[in-house]
Amino acid sequence: MKKRKGAASIIKRALACFLSVAAVGTSGLLIPPVEADAASSSILSADERGVIYANSRTDFRDETIYFLITTRFYDGDPSNNARTSEDEKAQNPADDPSWRGDFKGLIDKLDYIKALGFTAIWITPVVENNSGYDYHGYHAYDFSAVDTRYESNGVTYQDLIDACHAKGMKIIQDVVVNHTCNWGEKNLLKITSDVYSERNQVVMNGTGDPENIYHHNGFCGGGDWDNYEAQRKTIADDCFDLETENPKVYNYLTDCYTKYINMGVDGFRVDTVKHVSRLTFNSVFVPAFKKAGGENFYMFGEVCTKGHDVWYRDNPPISTSFYTWADDASWTGRWSNDTASNEALVEEHYSSHMNTSSQPTSTNAFLEGNNYHTPDNSIRSGLDVIDFQMHWSFNNANSAFNTALGEDKYFSDSTWNVVYVDSHDYGPDECQTQRYTGGTDAWAENLSLMFTFRGIPCIYYGSEIEFQAGKPIDVGPNAKLSETGRAYYGDNIEGTVTATGFTDFGNVSGQVKDTLASPLSQHLMRLNRIRQAVPALRKGQYSTEGCSGNIAFKRRYTDSSTDSFACVAISGSATFSGIPNGKYVDAVTGDVQNVSNGTLSANVSGKGNMKVYVLDTAKTPAPGRVIPNGKYLTDGGAIEDIVGGSVDIVEPDGITVSQSSVTVKEGTSVKVTATVTPSNATNKTVTWTSNNDSIATVSGGTITGVTPGSAIVTAKTSNGLTAKVNVKVTENTDIVKPTGISLSPKSLVLTEGESGKFTATVTPANATNKTVTWSSNNASVASVDSSGNVTAVAEGTAIITAQTFNGCKATATVTVEAKSIPTIKSGVYFEKPSDWGSNINVYFFKDDHDVGAGWPGTAMTDMGDGIYAFEYDSDDPDLMVIFNDGKNQTKNLKYVKNGYYDVNGYVKTVKPVVKGTVNVRYVDESGNVLATEKLTGDVGTTYTTTVKTFSGYTLETKPSNATGKFTEATITVTYVYKANSV
């Protein structure tokens, strides 16, 4: 590949650009301010492309995504391969079990994915599964734990996350909130029966599920997939439907998935989104995950809407674009800690959004003429989506393009859509059950559109070689995996490759060399280079105004340091009219056009070929020609494959450790260092592992003894060279190790806001190290500090665990009850801020008119503890309310019957506690009163009167209502006694 003249000066200019751009915090690929010197010979080198890309990206639209099923990608450790109970039914041979690929294999092949140019990987769920054919990961049994079948000795999920980040790549974890497996979720409700028909009763009618962990509405069938039943019924016999309106359920799920965010996961792909209410996502999951991961944490969901129409079956609440919109406080403000109230609320939300003609529209994806405008992010839910309608239309690029043009205004911002052709579930409409069969040229054209049009491009593993084209995507255990679209891919990537940048690689050998040389692999590399070099193609708004070609559009992106404008024509010539004047350079061929009359002509020949004319602006100079000629992206000259040669790679040729054997006592540590040779090796990263963490652990070369025994610690280079340390852990007679731990009390019952304490007792009493670490499995219910002090946060149950340094554990339960407040029959409650006055008013209004008393409203009753109440009964859905003290006031709030509010708005619905009374009269046969008493209790609870004895009298009549329920009315129970005969 030829280098541009004056490369050294260009690199200096690139560095200057990087420093100035980095100073203002702009994310994304930092492009050197270079200009094209000629057409075909002026190709940017790797240095000139300025691939200072990996660690400066915060906007996920800067990424391109490679999606894979971990167990079917690459087998890095055959010792952890596993067969399921249905492998035999599928006739999967012993050398191809369903659980085959693993984290180690994926780490080993990250350089392959990076060589293709992909900056992010999306992997199938990692949580513990339990079903007859669970290799895909969508049958969760324990959301809190990683399935050990993915792991190898010393290679954990954390290692995979760290390895991705070390490569400058991001990792997207596939997550499920809709369902579990049909054995339940063992920490929420473990279903133990070995008989499936008994287990499924939990979702049929709630048998054995008193806490409503699952929806008890049976299974979807017929039209249930296309209406509200899709959100309250179980979708398949291995996918028991979680009650996501239940605080115990959604708090547990958010706690579990927050753990993975804290491990460093960069984004979530959310499964089966259509089967959970948008309001549930906007009220619970999206805010929780954004809080954990930050506002730039990216989430996109699968809203399975098989069709080309914007509104799936004319039903907006289960349509793709619907989930991209935010809900205002009139909806999210009514979310509560009460399951029944939330159930009613999501059904109301569904019914209220059925009208297709009243759905909102957005201009966030569209240019205003040729100008980029600041998007309105306030309308976005924070959950973006897979563009299912465009995917369904990818029988050809033209169909997909026109589908997008028709649907885009109904997304809050379609530039955030994930776009793919086929996946592990479906292909496009005409081959929906098969891996894409359109042929190589059609693939190339589809990819050219995906990588330049709005949205984030994604390909499913193997598409780069048309892997399993025409094979059924998924038939469950009814055929060998090798005969389906989920076949094992590893045979195609055996060998070596080392990537030093995205699409920059070397040391290629074996079968992977042929795979990287395939026409579509080469096409993907070129597309990734072009997309990375032009910000407008990653984050720009678009327009087809003045674009005459069949697939032609213009895009622009601007911010404080960027002004990127590009005109794109795919598979055919196009004319762009009314565009800004200036110098345009084609990123594909380097062709230069100086526009002075607002018109540019792009001459394109060949399916999948394109022109990307980039305007040379002061802030963002056109990068010039980015790629060499390929089969599809070409100026007509000879093909020059990208084979990895622009950057010299110096591989490690050895590794030594400072000590080949160490002896360490229990509870103590020793530091071992590793030296990689030669000193100028390109990648000197060393990973450390122990073959037995129960004997000795290692972190960064620091080896810690745990218990007496022997272990081997291995230091490993990036290219697999190893050095070993033999570790002997001896008994430490200077310490007395803990042998047990107990907690007192065994459980606590607290009210919201209260505190409690657990005391841990470590045995024996003379243990040298009695350090205890504390944790809560549900900190949103009850948190615990380093001393065992517990704070009750919200109603629910949490398990507190105390653990000694050597792994002894004890647990205790915390039950948090809702804060008890005096209640009224019906009305509203307000918890006033401490700095407000003591005279609190409530003002009701509707359509800017008073309802009842005028401003400032009616005085509320002081119920104590800063809580005020006012009796009021209305079912008017348009009624609004403001709380005030005559000086301070809340914002306009939607009235909720029995709603409890604070200064920020609606908090929850209070269940009224009404007292009932029973008057008991004891009379003789003449009606003379012998005695009376009064029973008082909560309405709805059981009362039982007590029969009294009186000297000289015998009970003659006992009324039938002597046992019953308290009601709001006063009940009188009379016992009649007859005088004994003298």
Coordinates of C-alpha atoms in Angstrom, one line a residue, residues 75 169 171 284 291 314 367 375 386 405 411 481 591 615 673 803 835 946:
D75 CA -13.8 -23.3 21.5
M169 CA -13.3 -2.7 22.1
I171 CA -18.8 -5.4 25.1
V284 CA -37.8 1.0 36.4
K291 CA -27.8 5.4 37.0
D314 CA -52.1 -1.5 14.0
L367 CA -31.4 17.5 8.4
P375 CA -31.7 16.8 18.7
I386 CA -33.1 -3.1 16.6
L405 CA -37.6 6.6 4.9
F411 CA -38.8 6.9 16.2
L481 CA -26.6 -27.7 15.2
D591 CA -12.0 11.9 -6.6
L615 CA -17.1 18.3 2.1
T673 CA 7.3 -9.9 38.2
Q803 CA -18.0 -13.6 55.1
D835 CA -38.4 24.0 55.5
T946 CA -66.2 -14.4 73.1

